[in-house]
Tab-separated table of C-alpha atoms in Angstrom:
chain	number	residue	atom	x	y	z
A	1	GLN	CA	30.589	9.705	-11.267
A	2	GLN	CA	29.721	7.925	-8.036
A	3	GLN	CA	27.294	10.215	-6.261
A	4	VAL	CA	27.326	8.112	-3.097
A	5	LYS	CA	30.717	6.832	-1.962
A	6	GLN	CA	30.736	3.947	0.485
A	7	SER	CA	33.554	2.509	2.559
A	8	PRO	CA	35.001	0.126	3.446
A	9	GLN	CA	34.499	-2.348	0.641
A	10	SER	CA	34.722	-5.234	3.097
A	11	LEU	CA	34.754	-5.545	6.856
A	12	ILE	CA	35.413	-8.426	9.224
A	13	VAL	CA	34.521	-8.212	12.913
A	14	GLN	CA	34.197	-10.599	15.793
A	15	LYS	CA	30.798	-11.451	17.228
A	16	GLY	CA	29.714	-8.671	19.564
A	17	GLY	CA	31.805	-6.076	17.737
A	18	ILE	CA	30.447	-2.812	16.337
A	19	PRO	CA	31.056	-2.572	12.594
A	20	ILE	CA	30.798	0.930	11.167
A	21	ILE	CA	30.094	1.584	7.505
A	22	ASN	CA	30.500	5.068	6.105
A	23	CYS	CA	28.929	6.875	3.185
A	24	ALA	CA	29.494	10.299	1.697
A	25	TYR	CA	27.315	12.042	-0.821
A	26	GLU	CA	27.760	14.953	-3.175
A	27	ASN	CA	24.265	15.995	-4.174
A	28	THR	CA	23.017	18.455	-1.565
A	29	ALA	CA	19.494	17.920	-2.877
A	30	PHE	CA	19.421	14.419	-1.396
A	31	ASP	CA	16.954	14.298	1.482
A	32	TYR	CA	16.362	10.605	2.115
A	33	PHE	CA	19.082	8.174	3.169
A	34	PRO	CA	18.180	4.499	3.584
A	35	TRP	CA	20.408	1.536	4.361
A	36	TYR	CA	19.743	-1.825	2.773
A	37	GLN	CA	20.926	-5.295	3.732
A	38	GLN	CA	21.374	-7.907	1.027
A	39	PHE	CA	22.026	-11.613	1.417
A	40	PRO	CA	23.417	-13.618	-1.517
A	41	GLY	CA	20.759	-14.314	-4.129
A	42	LYS	CA	18.209	-12.105	-2.393
A	43	GLY	CA	16.853	-8.649	-2.983
A	44	PRO	CA	17.968	-5.723	-0.824
A	45	ALA	CA	15.892	-5.279	2.325
A	46	LEU	CA	15.438	-1.929	4.030
A	47	LEU	CA	17.132	-1.761	7.428
A	48	ILE	CA	16.739	1.821	8.526
A	49	ALA	CA	16.439	5.239	6.927
A	50	ILE	CA	17.087	8.814	7.984
A	51	ARG	CA	16.247	12.308	6.798
A	52	PRO	CA	18.614	15.283	7.188
A	53	ASP	CA	16.572	16.979	9.899
A	54	VAL	CA	17.917	14.556	12.518
A	55	SER	CA	21.504	13.627	13.383
A	56	GLU	CA	20.886	10.112	14.638
A	57	LYS	CA	18.286	7.393	14.365
A	58	LYS	CA	18.259	4.070	16.156
A	59	GLU	CA	16.218	0.976	15.411
A	60	GLY	CA	17.097	-2.070	17.439
A	61	ARG	CA	20.803	-2.810	17.016
A	62	PHE	CA	21.127	-0.503	13.996
A	63	THR	CA	21.993	3.176	14.289
A	64	ILE	CA	22.429	5.790	11.588
A	65	SER	CA	24.551	8.839	12.330
A	66	PHE	CA	24.076	11.771	9.968
A	67	ASN	CA	26.341	14.796	9.498
A	68	LYS	CA	24.654	17.212	7.119
A	69	SER	CA	27.493	19.749	6.995
A	70	ALA	CA	30.020	17.064	6.109
A	71	LYS	CA	27.566	15.320	3.773
A	72	GLN	CA	28.278	12.015	5.458
A	73	PHE	CA	26.253	9.313	7.137
A	74	SER	CA	27.175	6.025	8.720
A	75	LEU	CA	25.659	2.771	9.904
A	76	HIS	CA	26.613	1.238	13.235
A	77	ILE	CA	25.612	-2.316	14.103
A	78	MET	CA	25.645	-2.941	17.842
A	79	ASP	CA	26.405	-6.395	19.263
A	80	SER	CA	26.931	-7.811	15.784
A	81	GLN	CA	26.033	-11.439	15.159
A	82	PRO	CA	27.125	-13.967	12.536
A	83	GLY	CA	23.625	-13.676	11.051
A	84	ASP	CA	24.404	-10.037	10.245
A	85	SER	CA	26.965	-11.214	7.691
A	86	ALA	CA	25.693	-9.724	4.443
A	87	THR	CA	26.312	-6.907	1.992
A	88	TYR	CA	25.177	-3.500	3.179
A	89	PHE	CA	24.295	-0.693	0.811
A	90	CYS	CA	23.736	2.916	1.676
A	91	ALA	CA	21.536	4.882	-0.674
A	92	ALA	CA	20.245	8.388	-1.181
A	93	SER	CA	17.556	10.114	-3.160
A	94	PRO	CA	16.418	13.659	-3.869
A	95	PRO	CA	12.913	14.877	-3.096
A	96	ARG	CA	10.127	13.865	-5.404
A	97	LEU	CA	9.793	16.275	-8.276
A	98	PHE	CA	6.048	16.435	-7.827
A	99	SER	CA	3.344	14.691	-5.900
A	100	GLY	CA	3.126	11.152	-7.169
A	101	SER	CA	6.570	11.021	-8.698
A	102	ALA	CA	8.738	8.191	-7.480
A	103	ARG	CA	12.038	8.476	-5.654
A	104	GLN	CA	15.074	7.294	-7.562
A	105	LEU	CA	17.589	5.633	-5.246
A	106	THR	CA	21.309	6.042	-5.859
A	107	PHE	CA	23.225	3.277	-4.129
A	108	GLY	CA	26.714	3.177	-2.712
A	109	SER	CA	29.060	0.453	-3.892
A	110	GLY	CA	28.295	-1.862	-0.966
A	111	THR	CA	30.187	-3.268	2.018
A	112	GLN	CA	30.641	-6.979	2.477
A	113	LEU	CA	30.364	-7.563	6.232
A	114	THR	CA	31.540	-10.788	7.840
A	115	VAL	CA	30.869	-11.371	11.528
A	116	LEU	CA	32.980	-14.178	12.908
A	117	PRO	CA	31.495	-16.459	15.581
B	1	ALA	CA	3.057	-10.541	4.573
B	2	ALA	CA	2.948	-10.496	0.800
B	3	GLY	CA	6.143	-9.483	-0.919
B	4	VAL	CA	7.172	-8.386	-4.372
B	5	ILE	CA	7.042	-11.279	-6.818
B	6	GLN	CA	9.336	-11.522	-9.790
B	7	SER	CA	9.313	-14.047	-12.572
B	8	PRO	CA	11.127	-15.860	-13.850
B	9	ARG	CA	13.773	-16.197	-11.155
B	10	HIS	CA	16.370	-17.350	-13.642
B	11	LEU	CA	16.583	-16.783	-17.381
B	12	ILE	CA	19.171	-17.851	-19.895
B	13	LYS	CA	19.193	-16.257	-23.323
B	14	GLU	CA	21.448	-16.088	-26.345
B	15	LYS	CA	22.914	-12.865	-27.693
B	16	ARG	CA	20.477	-10.849	-29.808
B	17	GLU	CA	17.460	-12.602	-28.297
B	18	THR	CA	14.700	-10.884	-26.363
B	19	ALA	CA	13.645	-11.324	-22.758
B	20	THR	CA	10.649	-10.259	-20.706
B	21	LEU	CA	10.843	-9.915	-16.952
B	22	LYS	CA	7.711	-9.603	-14.851
B	23	CYS	CA	7.107	-7.921	-11.532
B	24	TYR	CA	4.073	-8.140	-9.280
B	25	PRO	CA	4.147	-5.436	-6.597
B	26	ILE	CA	2.937	-5.763	-3.062
B	27	PRO	CA	-0.878	-5.441	-2.982
B	28	ARG	CA	-2.053	-1.806	-2.882
B	29	HIS	CA	1.373	-0.534	-3.916
B	30	ASP	CA	1.087	1.884	-6.800
B	31	THR	CA	4.718	2.390	-7.770
B	32	VAL	CA	7.189	0.029	-9.362
B	33	TYR	CA	10.925	0.483	-9.833
B	34	TRP	CA	13.404	-1.541	-11.877
B	35	TYR	CA	17.073	-1.867	-10.950
B	36	GLN	CA	19.962	-3.705	-12.589
B	37	GLN	CA	22.741	-5.166	-10.447
B	38	GLY	CA	25.856	-6.453	-12.173
B	39	PRO	CA	28.188	-8.947	-10.459
B	40	GLY	CA	29.705	-7.327	-7.383
B	41	GLN	CA	28.051	-4.031	-8.260
B	42	ASP	CA	25.474	-1.837	-6.583
B	43	PRO	CA	21.938	-1.725	-7.982
B	44	GLN	CA	21.532	0.811	-10.764
B	45	PHE	CA	18.148	2.456	-11.237
B	46	LEU	CA	16.586	1.818	-14.618
B	47	ILE	CA	13.029	3.148	-14.630
B	48	SER	CA	9.977	3.656	-12.432
B	49	PHE	CA	6.224	3.845	-12.849
B	50	TYR	CA	3.565	5.468	-10.721
B	51	GLU	CA	-0.095	4.722	-11.357
B	52	LYS	CA	0.771	3.128	-14.693
B	53	MET	CA	2.643	6.176	-15.964
B	54	GLN	CA	6.405	6.387	-16.353
B	55	SER	CA	7.684	8.413	-13.428
B	56	ASP	CA	11.435	8.544	-13.742
B	57	LYS	CA	14.077	7.183	-16.042
B	58	GLY	CA	17.629	6.234	-15.171
B	59	SER	CA	20.338	4.413	-17.065
B	60	ILE	CA	18.015	2.248	-19.104
B	61	PRO	CA	19.327	1.317	-22.562
B	62	ASP	CA	17.171	2.170	-25.562
B	63	ARG	CA	16.956	-1.584	-26.235
B	64	PHE	CA	14.925	-1.931	-23.046
B	65	SER	CA	11.353	-0.848	-22.515
B	66	ALA	CA	8.945	-1.244	-19.654
B	67	GLN	CA	5.383	-0.594	-18.720
B	68	GLN	CA	2.995	-0.899	-15.814
B	69	PHE	CA	-0.367	-2.477	-16.445
B	70	SER	CA	-3.842	-1.789	-15.074
B	71	ASP	CA	-3.345	-4.394	-12.332
B	72	TYR	CA	-0.092	-2.592	-11.379
B	73	HIS	CA	2.189	-5.397	-12.439
B	74	SER	CA	5.112	-4.343	-14.582
B	75	GLU	CA	7.125	-5.907	-17.358
B	76	LEU	CA	10.648	-5.107	-18.469
B	77	ASN	CA	11.240	-5.982	-22.102
B	78	MET	CA	14.801	-6.396	-23.247
B	79	SER	CA	15.706	-6.780	-26.915
B	80	SER	CA	18.918	-7.438	-28.832
B	81	LEU	CA	20.462	-8.855	-25.697
B	82	GLU	CA	24.162	-8.360	-25.169
B	83	LEU	CA	26.610	-10.230	-22.954
B	84	GLY	CA	26.812	-7.144	-20.745
B	85	ASP	CA	23.116	-7.418	-19.946
B	86	SER	CA	23.846	-10.427	-17.748
B	87	ALA	CA	22.873	-9.257	-14.289
B	88	LEU	CA	20.376	-9.476	-11.484
B	89	TYR	CA	17.282	-7.442	-12.240
B	90	PHE	CA	15.348	-6.268	-9.228
B	91	CYS	CA	11.887	-4.892	-9.062
B	92	ALA	CA	10.830	-2.833	-6.068
B	93	SER	CA	7.471	-1.426	-5.120
B	94	SER	CA	6.186	1.285	-2.851
B	95	ARG	CA	2.974	3.051	-2.057
B	96	LEU	CA	3.135	6.736	-2.889
B	97	GLY	CA	-0.568	7.469	-2.943
B	98	GLY	CA	-1.533	9.511	0.099
B	99	GLY	CA	2.101	10.378	0.767
B	100	THR	CA	2.502	7.378	3.013
B	101	THR	CA	6.061	6.242	2.658
B	102	ASP	CA	9.235	6.362	0.591
B	103	THR	CA	10.199	2.818	1.453
B	104	GLN	CA	10.967	0.653	-1.543
B	105	TYR	CA	10.442	-3.064	-1.034
B	106	PHE	CA	12.589	-5.206	-3.275
B	107	GLY	CA	11.709	-8.496	-4.890
B	108	PRO	CA	14.055	-11.515	-4.988
B	109	GLY	CA	15.315	-10.597	-8.438
B	110	THR	CA	15.606	-12.264	-11.824
B	111	ARG	CA	19.043	-13.534	-12.742
B	112	LEU	CA	19.535	-13.043	-16.470
B	113	THR	CA	22.403	-14.805	-18.167
B	114	VAL	CA	23.183	-13.945	-21.768
B	115	LEU	CA	25.344	-16.482	-23.560
């Protein structure tokens, strides 16, 4: 059972466009929602993360929108560039069970983004 | 800035052999996570360690074991390898001590191919 559903699977936009990637989750205990960017042959790198007490967070050209009631969150990339072409993963995790316990990330299935020059 | 180091970067094994993957976390990070990413798949959480103790366990097969050592590096031991174990194995680290951050920093991965 996919606890975090991500769409679309692939996305092609022109340079300067605003790709939007959507994720929906089922576990209402999730309280941490990061987005990762992954280039071929590389490890995922954290882009931006949000907690459910805010509805939007912006860092540079990346914005997360969060809708707690709908259990959905999305990534917007402003003024996209060819260098943004990568696979993007949303993820979610529940609170730590106790102080010192580690967060287990559940990833979405990924979106292959291509930004055309 | 120092990053997570994984070795080896590539590993080729035969079925039923064993493999050991190593992970060196970012200095002063106390938590290590292991993920498995199959071709075209999302990373799947395997296991994590905090201060050398197992913290959480995901979909790790019984054929796999892992530990975190006194210097905080971690090793993932995989026995009786199967073709389906071919994947990218990522290690991530974070610093939980002092409640600083939840950010997990991923290493470059080890590509395991089982023939």
